XYZ file of C-alpha atoms in Angstrom:
755
model
C -22.534 -2.714 -49.006
C -21.122 -0.279 -51.544
C -21.913 3.417 -51.849
C -22.985 5.261 -54.981
C -26.021 5.289 -57.184
C -28.219 2.265 -57.612
C -27.132 -0.030 -60.346
C -23.404 0.647 -59.953
C -22.482 -2.523 -58.220
C -18.825 -2.191 -59.112
C -18.446 1.173 -57.348
C -15.460 1.037 -54.958
C -15.977 1.650 -51.214
C -15.690 5.144 -49.854
C -12.209 5.955 -48.506
C -12.031 7.567 -45.082
C -9.546 9.258 -42.770
C -6.004 9.883 -43.986
C -6.699 7.781 -47.056
C -9.236 10.303 -48.350
C -6.933 13.243 -47.803
C -4.232 11.695 -50.017
C -6.545 11.289 -53.054
C -7.031 14.243 -55.468
C -10.309 14.713 -57.269
C -10.976 13.780 -60.909
C -13.261 15.561 -63.370
C -16.838 14.518 -63.017
C -19.862 14.845 -65.201
C -21.856 18.046 -64.949
C -24.090 18.208 -61.943
C -22.268 15.445 -60.023
C -19.546 15.629 -57.377
C -16.059 14.542 -58.272
C -14.371 11.272 -57.317
C -10.921 11.715 -55.688
C -8.029 9.823 -57.230
C -5.253 8.038 -55.251
C -1.990 9.738 -56.228
C 0.080 6.696 -55.404
C -1.784 4.667 -58.086
C -2.848 7.090 -60.851
C -3.415 4.532 -63.566
C -5.936 2.617 -61.534
C -7.785 5.794 -60.557
C -7.972 6.994 -64.162
C -9.309 3.651 -65.345
C -12.108 3.851 -62.821
C -12.960 7.383 -63.887
C -13.202 6.351 -67.574
C -15.383 3.371 -66.748
C -17.811 5.374 -64.613
C -18.027 8.262 -67.042
C -18.659 6.134 -70.103
C -21.246 4.098 -68.226
C -23.223 7.250 -67.603
C -23.404 6.787 -63.827
C -22.121 9.479 -61.468
C -19.104 8.779 -59.278
C -19.435 8.075 -55.517
C -20.596 11.176 -53.729
C -19.256 10.065 -50.350
C -15.700 9.839 -51.688
C -15.670 13.463 -52.716
C -17.172 14.669 -49.469
C -14.637 12.772 -47.363
C -11.659 14.494 -48.962
C -11.739 17.546 -46.702
C -10.337 17.401 -43.163
C -12.425 18.065 -40.082
C -13.378 21.678 -39.535
C -12.923 22.799 -43.203
C -15.853 23.768 -45.478
C -16.443 21.144 -48.179
C -18.362 20.873 -51.433
C -20.377 17.820 -50.435
C -21.487 16.175 -47.203
C -19.912 12.986 -45.866
C -21.132 9.529 -46.848
C -22.750 9.065 -43.462
C -25.410 11.567 -44.448
C -28.365 9.677 -46.003
C -28.870 12.500 -48.488
C -25.343 12.078 -49.878
C -26.561 9.514 -52.454
C -28.231 12.367 -54.350
C -26.160 15.135 -55.856
C -27.022 18.642 -54.650
C -27.105 21.568 -57.115
C -25.145 23.803 -54.813
C -22.409 21.225 -54.381
C -21.519 21.054 -58.118
C -22.344 24.551 -59.239
C -18.804 25.617 -60.151
C -18.028 22.345 -61.933
C -21.239 22.585 -64.007
C -20.368 26.082 -65.185
C -16.896 25.019 -66.281
C -18.211 21.932 -68.096
C -20.808 23.990 -69.948
C -18.167 26.456 -71.101
C -15.948 23.640 -72.463
C -18.635 21.721 -74.279
C -20.473 19.709 -71.688
C -19.306 16.145 -71.197
C -16.726 16.295 -74.006
C -14.068 17.556 -71.672
C -14.801 14.854 -69.152
C -14.642 12.084 -71.799
C -11.470 13.494 -73.286
C -9.881 13.727 -69.915
C -10.811 10.173 -69.117
C -9.281 9.027 -72.414
C -6.057 10.906 -71.754
C -5.925 9.534 -68.227
C -6.340 5.968 -69.526
C -3.496 6.359 -71.978
C -1.224 8.027 -69.417
C 1.081 5.931 -67.249
C 3.321 6.568 -64.198
C 4.082 10.268 -63.807
C 2.127 11.297 -66.872
C -1.085 9.987 -65.396
C -0.627 12.014 -62.273
C -0.019 15.151 -64.271
C -3.170 14.697 -66.386
C -5.206 13.943 -63.300
C -3.980 17.123 -61.706
C -4.908 19.061 -64.843
C -8.347 17.544 -64.711
C -8.689 18.698 -61.105
C -7.908 22.227 -62.186
C -10.577 22.064 -64.927
C -13.182 20.737 -62.504
C -12.522 23.419 -59.924
C -11.294 20.896 -57.300
C -8.345 21.316 -54.970
C -5.048 22.259 -56.578
C -2.430 19.700 -55.677
C -5.012 17.876 -53.562
C -5.644 20.884 -51.278
C -9.235 20.541 -50.018
C -9.442 24.080 -48.717
C -8.825 25.626 -52.077
C -11.308 23.281 -53.693
C -13.954 24.410 -51.275
C -13.097 28.032 -51.981
C -13.476 27.477 -55.717
C -16.814 25.796 -55.214
C -18.108 28.857 -53.380
C -16.857 31.315 -55.983
C -20.355 32.204 -57.182
C -21.750 32.490 -53.659
C -23.559 30.049 -51.381
C -26.564 28.072 -52.444
C -29.786 29.766 -51.474
C -31.470 26.552 -50.378
C -28.734 24.943 -48.317
C -26.865 28.019 -47.181
C -23.147 27.897 -46.468
C -21.338 24.611 -46.331
C -20.719 23.531 -42.697
C -17.854 21.608 -41.123
C -18.424 17.905 -41.163
C -16.211 16.606 -38.294
C -17.196 17.207 -34.653
C -20.425 19.102 -35.250
C -22.192 16.119 -36.758
C -21.551 13.897 -33.686
C -21.418 16.459 -30.914
C -24.932 15.547 -29.778
C -23.643 12.071 -28.905
C -20.471 13.245 -27.116
C -20.178 13.537 -23.333
C -20.417 16.979 -21.815
C -17.045 18.651 -21.313
C -15.647 18.779 -17.773
C -16.588 22.083 -16.162
C -13.682 24.260 -15.115
C -13.603 24.179 -11.321
C -13.101 27.337 -9.330
C -10.299 27.648 -6.811
C -12.813 27.379 -3.974
C -14.240 24.140 -5.355
C -10.786 22.636 -5.758
C -9.826 23.730 -2.254
C -13.045 22.258 -0.859
C -12.404 18.920 -2.528
C -8.821 18.870 -1.252
C -10.032 19.550 2.273
C -12.649 16.836 1.910
C -10.053 14.296 0.798
C -7.858 15.301 3.731
C -10.670 14.931 6.232
C -11.560 11.399 5.148
C -7.954 10.214 4.919
C -7.067 7.279 7.170
C -4.451 9.174 9.154
C -6.719 12.171 9.674
C -9.458 9.913 11.005
C -6.950 8.005 13.151
C -5.631 11.245 14.655
C -9.105 12.578 15.401
C -10.221 9.262 16.871
C -7.100 9.010 19.055
C -7.627 12.549 20.351
C -11.333 12.046 21.054
C -10.611 8.757 22.833
C -7.892 10.442 24.908
C -10.324 13.120 26.076
C -12.882 10.490 27.085
C -10.452 8.044 28.711
C -8.716 10.753 30.786
C -11.912 12.526 31.812
C -12.344 14.665 33.918
C -8.859 16.036 33.218
C -10.257 18.732 30.925
C -13.275 19.501 33.065
C -11.413 22.032 35.253
C -8.044 22.153 33.505
C -6.798 25.312 35.294
C -7.391 24.090 38.829
C -7.021 20.286 39.040
C -4.258 17.802 38.268
C -4.583 14.039 37.617
C -3.781 11.545 40.392
C -2.119 13.993 42.833
C -0.677 17.498 42.955
C 2.956 16.740 43.870
C 4.868 15.300 40.923
C 2.444 16.905 38.422
C 3.206 20.298 40.004
C 6.914 19.658 39.509
C 6.391 18.693 35.862
C 4.119 21.669 35.228
C 6.957 23.882 36.509
C 9.459 22.074 34.248
C 7.475 22.873 31.110
C 6.952 26.469 32.210
C 10.623 27.007 33.067
C 12.003 25.585 29.824
C 9.651 27.669 27.712
C 10.327 30.840 29.700
C 14.114 30.598 29.822
C 14.538 29.627 26.169
C 12.832 32.900 25.282
C 14.545 35.011 27.956
C 18.065 33.590 28.413
C 18.772 30.192 26.793
C 22.272 30.001 28.283
C 20.680 29.699 31.734
C 18.521 26.700 30.851
C 20.169 24.234 33.210
C 20.609 26.777 36.030
C 16.977 26.941 37.072
C 15.345 29.301 39.545
C 14.840 26.469 42.077
C 17.299 24.852 44.527
C 19.069 28.205 44.845
C 22.100 28.514 44.811
C 22.741 25.022 43.348
C 24.189 24.625 39.848
C 22.686 22.434 37.079
C 19.484 22.247 39.119
C 17.249 21.690 36.080
C 18.951 18.301 35.630
C 18.001 17.048 39.104
C 15.174 15.059 37.473
C 13.786 14.293 34.001
C 13.158 17.600 32.301
C 10.344 17.201 29.720
C 12.456 19.558 27.620
C 10.671 18.431 24.461
C 7.554 20.250 25.685
C 9.371 23.609 25.851
C 7.415 25.063 22.871
C 4.204 24.596 24.872
C 5.868 26.307 27.840
C 6.316 29.452 25.780
C 2.559 30.058 25.890
C 1.019 31.675 28.942
C 2.465 32.557 32.341
C 1.717 31.903 35.980
C 0.556 28.824 37.922
C -2.906 28.554 36.370
C -1.509 28.583 32.836
C 1.097 26.031 33.896
C -1.651 23.714 35.183
C -3.698 24.207 32.014
C -0.649 23.456 29.879
C 0.083 20.296 31.868
C -3.460 18.968 31.507
C -3.498 19.594 27.754
C -0.183 17.823 27.277
C -1.393 15.003 29.540
C -4.334 14.341 27.207
C -2.269 14.790 24.029
C 0.362 12.371 25.348
C -2.304 9.649 25.454
C -3.470 10.555 21.952
C 0.072 10.429 20.559
C 0.747 7.062 22.183
C -2.398 5.614 20.600
C -1.581 7.062 17.192
C 2.066 5.957 17.387
C 1.248 2.351 18.232
C -1.450 2.330 15.538
C 1.027 3.613 12.960
C 3.634 1.009 13.953
C 1.163 -1.869 13.727
C -0.086 -0.632 10.333
C 3.439 -0.301 8.989
C 4.308 -3.806 10.135
C 1.311 -5.181 8.240
C -1.680 -5.218 10.601
C -5.177 -4.271 9.476
C -7.024 -1.206 10.711
C -8.917 -2.923 13.510
C -5.858 -4.886 14.595
C -3.776 -1.702 14.633
C -6.484 0.064 16.665
C -6.355 -2.753 19.220
C -2.584 -2.332 19.416
C -2.867 1.440 19.885
C -5.522 1.301 22.605
C -3.960 -1.584 24.539
C -0.532 0.076 24.457
C -1.834 3.435 25.740
C -4.494 2.394 28.234
C -2.910 -0.711 29.747
C -4.049 -0.893 33.402
C -0.492 -0.698 34.795
C -0.055 2.760 33.237
C -2.924 4.088 35.345
C -0.562 3.999 38.334
C 1.768 6.324 36.378
C -0.875 9.013 35.868
C 1.205 11.410 37.961
C 4.343 10.857 35.863
C 3.945 12.641 32.551
C 7.470 11.703 31.474
C 6.423 8.026 31.612
C 3.103 8.557 29.848
C 4.804 10.593 27.110
C 5.905 7.472 25.261
C 4.127 7.890 21.924
C 7.318 8.975 20.183
C 8.761 5.469 20.596
C 6.326 3.531 18.338
C 5.862 6.534 16.033
C 9.610 6.859 15.403
C 9.903 3.108 14.814
C 7.000 3.251 12.337
C 8.607 6.128 10.412
C 12.014 4.455 10.306
C 10.489 1.164 9.152
C 8.520 2.936 6.424
C 11.527 4.911 5.271
C 13.550 1.709 4.927
C 10.743 -0.079 3.076
C 10.432 -2.781 5.722
C 7.439 -4.411 7.350
C 7.008 -7.494 9.490
C 4.462 -9.020 7.149
C 6.133 -8.288 3.785
C 9.812 -8.006 4.676
C 12.236 -5.691 2.938
C 10.870 -3.994 -0.184
C 13.551 -1.717 -1.682
C 11.097 -0.006 -4.025
C 9.318 1.505 -1.007
C 12.381 3.223 0.449
C 12.028 6.928 1.184
C 14.720 8.940 2.922
C 12.234 11.620 4.004
C 10.558 9.196 6.411
C 13.978 8.211 7.755
C 14.784 11.827 8.616
C 11.369 12.209 10.234
C 11.865 9.026 12.257
C 15.207 10.157 13.667
C 13.775 13.589 14.508
C 10.864 12.048 16.419
C 13.281 9.710 18.195
C 15.455 12.660 19.238
C 12.367 14.519 20.482
C 11.331 11.474 22.509
C 14.774 11.340 24.091
C 14.520 15.024 25.054
C 11.466 14.280 27.210
C 13.600 12.370 29.680
C 15.987 9.478 30.161
C 13.554 7.495 32.308
C 12.103 5.828 29.212
C 14.310 7.535 26.629
C 17.539 5.773 27.614
C 16.205 2.208 27.046
C 14.808 3.469 23.734
C 18.241 4.804 22.745
C 19.891 1.468 23.493
C 17.145 -0.368 21.620
C 17.748 1.802 18.536
C 21.489 1.223 18.759
C 20.969 -2.531 19.011
C 18.485 -2.527 16.131
C 20.892 -0.643 13.862
C 23.676 -3.090 14.715
C 21.541 -6.197 14.126
C 20.072 -4.798 10.895
C 23.562 -4.026 9.546
C 24.814 -7.518 10.363
C 21.797 -9.198 8.747
C 22.076 -6.946 5.689
C 25.689 -7.853 4.993
C 25.117 -11.512 5.902
C 22.372 -11.713 3.295
C 24.614 -10.031 0.778
C 27.376 -12.580 1.375
C 24.960 -15.508 1.314
C 23.220 -14.568 -1.920
C 26.320 -12.964 -3.507
C 24.063 -10.216 -4.810
C 24.112 -6.506 -4.116
C 21.058 -5.909 -1.937
C 19.764 -2.408 -2.816
C 20.065 0.194 -0.101
C 21.157 3.461 -1.692
C 23.391 6.359 -0.792
C 20.485 8.645 0.034
C 19.150 6.191 2.607
C 22.624 5.693 4.043
C 23.099 9.464 4.282
C 19.727 9.857 6.002
C 20.603 7.182 8.559
C 24.033 8.671 9.131
C 22.803 12.235 9.613
C 19.764 11.130 11.618
C 21.865 8.920 13.862
C 24.364 11.734 14.431
C 21.515 14.095 15.317
C 20.012 11.568 17.728
C 23.374 10.878 19.363
C 24.145 14.591 19.551
C 20.875 15.352 21.324
C 21.547 12.485 23.702
C 25.036 13.735 24.556
C 23.844 17.316 25.051
C 21.099 16.071 27.337
C 23.442 13.728 29.224
C 26.159 16.298 29.944
C 24.211 18.216 32.655
C 23.248 14.927 34.330
C 26.893 13.871 34.463
C 27.735 17.248 35.989
C 25.083 16.664 38.653
C 26.586 13.263 39.394
C 29.993 14.896 39.695
C 28.788 17.522 42.131
C 26.467 15.171 44.028
C 27.934 11.644 43.901
C 25.443 10.487 46.541
C 22.682 11.015 43.960
C 23.725 7.849 42.085
C 21.558 4.773 42.525
C 22.821 1.562 44.011
C 21.731 -2.031 43.557
C 20.074 -1.757 46.968
C 17.950 1.125 45.687
C 16.976 -0.923 42.640
C 15.947 -3.845 44.854
C 13.443 -1.662 46.699
C 11.519 -0.925 43.493
C 11.934 -4.342 41.793
C 8.492 -6.005 41.406
C 7.825 -9.712 41.947
C 6.225 -11.961 39.317
C 2.810 -11.478 40.932
C 2.939 -7.835 39.855
C 2.282 -8.846 36.242
C -1.242 -9.955 37.154
C -2.005 -7.205 39.682
C -3.823 -4.019 38.701
C -3.387 -0.616 40.365
C -6.095 0.978 42.482
C -6.937 3.401 39.634
C -8.282 0.571 37.431
C -12.071 0.764 37.303
C -12.439 -2.918 36.359
C -9.778 -4.631 38.461
C -8.789 -2.064 41.118
C -11.186 -3.207 43.826
C -10.721 -6.912 43.104
C -6.938 -6.718 43.440
C -6.806 -4.774 46.702
C -5.458 -7.765 48.645
C -2.808 -8.528 46.029
C -1.600 -4.921 46.125
C -1.269 -5.042 49.896
C 1.274 -7.853 49.528
C 3.550 -5.720 47.319
C 6.308 -3.695 49.035
C 5.789 -0.573 46.842
C 2.627 -1.107 44.858
C 2.643 2.177 42.816
C 5.635 0.827 40.871
C 4.856 -2.895 41.128
C 1.312 -3.270 39.799
C 2.228 -4.163 36.213
C -0.905 -5.775 34.738
C -1.022 -4.939 30.995
C -4.570 -6.300 30.761
C -6.082 -9.760 30.840
C -7.735 -9.132 27.469
C -4.345 -8.227 26.022
C -2.846 -11.391 27.485
C -5.606 -13.459 25.870
C -5.306 -11.789 22.470
C -1.518 -12.130 22.487
C -1.787 -15.813 23.428
C -4.221 -16.321 20.557
C -1.773 -14.524 18.295
C 0.778 -17.277 18.900
C -1.486 -19.769 17.102
C -3.622 -17.683 14.748
C -1.994 -14.638 13.240
C -0.927 -12.879 10.054
C 2.654 -12.921 11.315
C 4.793 -15.878 10.344
C 5.635 -18.499 12.955
C 9.223 -17.333 13.306
C 8.069 -13.765 13.883
C 5.549 -14.839 16.496
C 8.216 -16.753 18.368
C 10.557 -13.769 18.271
C 7.809 -11.541 19.670
C 7.186 -14.088 22.433
C 10.892 -14.155 23.300
C 10.846 -10.364 23.435
C 7.896 -10.424 25.839
C 9.601 -12.871 28.195
C 12.963 -11.078 28.108
C 11.476 -7.644 28.820
C 9.460 -9.123 31.679
C 12.641 -10.525 33.175
C 14.333 -7.123 32.917
C 11.281 -5.385 34.400
C 11.606 -7.574 37.508
C 14.973 -5.975 38.274
C 16.757 -7.941 40.977
C 13.768 -10.246 41.581
C 14.666 -12.494 38.623
C 17.584 -14.604 39.919
C 18.862 -11.485 41.689
C 19.211 -9.821 38.320
C 22.566 -11.548 37.791
C 21.943 -12.275 34.108
C 19.466 -9.510 33.339
C 19.323 -6.138 35.089
C 22.628 -6.090 36.991
C 24.872 -6.310 33.883
C 22.990 -3.390 32.368
C 23.257 -1.449 35.614
C 27.002 -1.983 35.847
C 28.110 -1.633 32.227
C 25.717 0.579 30.269
C 26.382 4.331 30.685
C 23.504 6.106 32.400
C 21.588 2.945 33.278
C 22.377 3.407 36.977
C 20.153 6.492 36.958
C 17.028 4.390 36.388
C 15.576 3.574 39.781
C 12.352 1.789 38.732
C 12.876 -1.375 36.634
C 9.105 -1.893 36.403
C 8.792 0.893 33.821
C 10.424 -1.427 31.298
C 6.959 -2.984 31.195
C 6.343 -0.425 28.468
C 8.252 -2.637 26.019
C 6.425 -5.764 27.164
C 3.121 -4.018 26.527
C 4.178 -2.928 23.033
C 5.237 -6.463 22.056
C 2.023 -7.941 23.454
C 0.069 -5.349 21.496
C 1.785 -6.388 18.248
C 0.982 -10.061 18.913
C -2.635 -9.092 19.554
C -2.733 -7.006 16.368
C -1.610 -10.025 14.339
C -4.383 -12.161 15.801
C -7.126 -9.565 15.307
C -5.975 -8.891 11.735
C -6.134 -12.596 10.930
C -9.644 -12.681 12.409
C -10.849 -9.719 10.348
C -9.329 -11.179 7.179
C -11.109 -14.474 7.782
C -14.410 -12.717 8.464
C -14.041 -10.776 5.224
C -13.540 -14.034 3.315
C -16.565 -15.661 4.928
C -18.708 -12.628 4.196
C -17.706 -12.660 0.538
C -18.568 -16.370 0.222
C -22.059 -16.126 1.720
C -25.009 -15.909 -0.669
C -26.906 -13.898 0.350
C -24.417 -11.958 2.458
C -26.923 -11.115 5.211
C -24.783 -12.346 8.147
C -21.841 -10.289 6.813
C -22.453 -7.034 8.719
C -22.926 -8.901 11.995
C -19.703 -10.814 11.495
C -17.852 -7.581 10.739
C -19.255 -5.988 13.878
C -17.995 -8.962 15.860
C -14.431 -8.028 14.874
C -14.823 -4.828 16.916
C -15.296 -6.843 20.106
C -11.536 -7.082 20.931
C -11.210 -3.319 20.507
C -14.174 -2.737 22.792
C -12.780 -5.074 25.455
C -9.312 -3.511 25.631
C -10.941 -0.075 25.811
C -13.200 -1.078 28.694
C -10.292 -2.647 30.572
C -8.450 0.678 30.359
C -11.175 2.648 32.162
C -9.897 4.462 35.243
C -10.933 6.052 38.506
C -7.986 8.462 38.658
C -8.618 11.260 41.177
C -8.212 14.908 40.166
C -7.464 16.952 43.290
C -7.593 20.742 43.326
C -4.153 22.344 43.318
C -3.374 24.626 46.318
C -3.765 28.268 45.397
C -0.680 30.413 45.038
C -0.162 32.602 48.149
C -0.498 36.305 47.505
C 2.891 36.854 49.129
C 4.572 34.819 46.353
C 3.430 37.306 43.727
C 5.158 40.314 45.267
C 8.093 38.868 47.236
C 11.590 39.446 45.895
C 14.047 36.638 45.381
C 16.121 34.832 46.302
C 13.542 33.561 48.792
C 12.861 30.648 51.086
C 9.315 29.394 51.633
C 8.630 27.637 54.963
C 7.746 24.944 55.833
C 10.039 23.137 53.367
C 9.887 19.453 52.466
C 9.830 17.296 49.337
C 6.073 17.524 48.783
C 5.435 21.163 49.679
C 8.454 22.362 47.737
C 6.909 21.039 44.532
C 4.015 23.445 45.105
C 6.502 26.257 45.641
C 8.130 25.416 42.308
C 4.745 25.717 40.602
C 3.957 28.998 42.384
C 7.307 30.437 41.287
C 6.133 30.453 37.659
C 4.902 34.007 38.335
C 8.077 35.814 37.347
C 10.400 32.891 38.195
C 12.178 34.407 41.203
C 15.076 32.397 42.634
C 13.873 30.103 45.414
C 15.812 27.828 47.737
C 13.001 25.261 47.693
C 12.912 22.358 45.286
C 11.748 18.767 44.863
C 13.339 16.091 42.683
C 14.532 12.514 42.630
C 17.138 13.346 45.260
C 17.698 16.104 47.824
C 20.941 18.133 47.699
C 22.807 18.278 51.002
C 22.707 22.050 51.063
C 18.909 22.012 50.954
C 18.987 19.504 53.796
C 21.122 21.944 55.771
C 18.737 24.824 55.019
C 15.760 22.808 56.230
C 17.580 21.796 59.392
C 18.893 25.281 60.273
C 15.622 27.067 59.466
C 13.677 24.941 61.967
C 14.385 27.685 64.518
C 13.624 30.611 62.212
C 13.420 33.464 63.047
C 16.562 33.484 65.206
C 20.054 34.925 64.765
C 21.673 31.665 63.630
C 19.166 30.950 60.876
C 19.104 34.590 59.730
C 22.898 34.749 59.440
C 23.016 31.420 57.577
C 20.372 32.485 55.073
C 22.104 35.807 54.519
C 25.318 33.901 53.755
C 23.477 31.961 51.017
C 22.126 35.219 49.563
C 18.499 34.782 50.630
C 16.676 38.122 50.888
C 13.081 37.036 51.691
C 11.478 34.327 53.826
C 7.774 33.514 53.367
C 6.171 31.587 56.222
C 2.789 29.997 55.333
C 0.360 30.067 58.268
C -1.794 27.312 56.818
C 1.095 24.832 56.888
C 2.687 25.480 60.290
C 0.403 23.288 62.395
C 2.518 20.739 64.278
C 5.817 22.376 63.263
C 8.317 24.520 65.273
C 7.058 27.611 63.436
C 3.652 27.272 65.043
C 5.125 29.026 68.112
C 7.723 31.294 66.444
C 5.492 32.747 63.728
C 4.369 35.659 65.943
C 7.705 36.248 67.724
C 9.201 39.794 67.509
C 12.088 40.269 65.070
C 13.303 43.850 65.712
C 16.472 42.662 67.437
C 17.410 40.496 64.431
C 17.653 43.419 61.999
C 14.889 42.073 59.753
C 11.369 43.259 58.952
C 8.100 41.344 59.241
C 4.850 41.878 57.287
C 1.525 40.079 57.113
C 0.490 39.425 53.491
C -2.725 37.438 53.211
C -2.290 34.044 54.878
C 1.485 34.354 55.035
C 4.145 36.240 56.943
C 6.901 37.822 54.855
C 10.332 38.428 56.429
C 12.805 40.649 54.595
C 16.388 39.949 55.514
């Protein structure tokens, strides 16, 4: 359809956009808008002007109105306006006045004639002259043309000319985005953070830890999980490290216990990585509270770490959750509830997940160089170093595993490069991160190992022997025997536990549900067959190592490690290597559960209608529910003995009687009020000097024991009345001491002797 007046069928179409801006106007008849001419083809434009003028029909109104750009006042509306087919008096007022002054239409006809005769550059010149006569834009400038049209003032009927561009269509445009305030943006950012997968995983792991360890946080200042011996020792360790790093860091390894022994803080695993928590609070009650909080958080971190590792390797969310829960709440770990350094294992899978992510590697997708990120590599090595600082009991096998992994990965990397004869991308930044991270990890390990080597030097009898390892080596039946703390299997396995020589370290059941899921993962999994077989080999090998000398006398498994790997002789309980078996079983189970959830998702999508879909999806939560139920416990939470009042005011160095391995751990906890030097101490071994003190002080107070204690530098002896029943002190506690040159004072339920 063409624009213009009726009857002008040969009227050309209205130009739009940039095309209209490049066409100057030509002189039009009085009372009609002008038709712009295309400057690149002046002859053609002039011919059209002559034809339309002589025919007596006005030129296209829409062409003239489209000559002005958006936002500039124009002489005529655009062609989209239905009223544009009729010329408006106000639109042609200036042109009409000029035409009347020059003789009406004579000028227009003459101009058309001149334009027809003109060619090339002459035509353009005449057309420009015509534009001047008609009051249009000079040189094709639409703004000036509009100004000339308004020279005599706006039209009374239509008012001022309005911009054509956005205003005409603004009713159809979408509303502009409102400018958000800083509070709105902050609220949305917080909302996105709260619904992020890792935020939800962290919150869920923490909530589950509180529930699964209950009632640990019911009376967190007065009770300890499982028993109050080893937990008291570990509560003191956290308190000491935090206190001394603030007061005198150079004295870290020379603790206030086992006075006057050197390097006494290295007599057992130190939990040094928890030192920042030890900087908060003081005294025994705060130490117990701190221990209970870290006990719960250790479970949460283990769950989150295993979840992160399974996700990074390619498992789905539910499969990764199964891996996290089964790794943290395996029934065999319930027997270790009194050993926080064993339960604090979450840094192992978390560090492996970070390192794998930083190197762009996953079990399901292999090596993807585009996903490399050196920041995650640094974070992984830092977490690994922190895990090592918690103790060598589980940290040393982790260190050797990392060393072996780095070696194998390097060999496979260069083997692939030689086989394919292509440069496999790795990058200098990633290499630098691994180098610096590895140096940091090794440095922390050496700094931590030095005090332990000094202890071995000073106390060579503290080293383990193969005979010691044999005592704690579990038989094969231990892998299907649950500890007494298991709510589901504890009572049923009472007879099996009775057949074990040392059941607290030999009940190694990771869970029958976990066994079943891992077995299913060998046949139905998202992992490839080769990967499943490698995981199975790992499970069997770690089980053989966990048996210590019970697997063919350990000739091909544990004994070579014990004899050749530095530091391995310090590990007295091979059964704790079950941690690695549990992690590998959890990864096999995660592969099976992920394959199940993927299949359920496919079946749900294929069903029409999809009514059974939600029920099928809920069925995928059944494995997670089962491993959670199997991890339920009946761990006791005894009340910790109250600190004697005499311990708060007595001056050190002091000796607290009676003294033995169990009671001395309470004394260590009580000493957190001011940390006076005490002769007492409990650890993985007993120094000979402490043995001598215990033997000589059996007759205290007498001249021999007083002289011996003075030689050591002891100034105070605290004798606890509540603990002397059945001991030699039951008779001597009320004996006179004036002849010994010492003083005696009753303080609460204790007798304080000042030497």
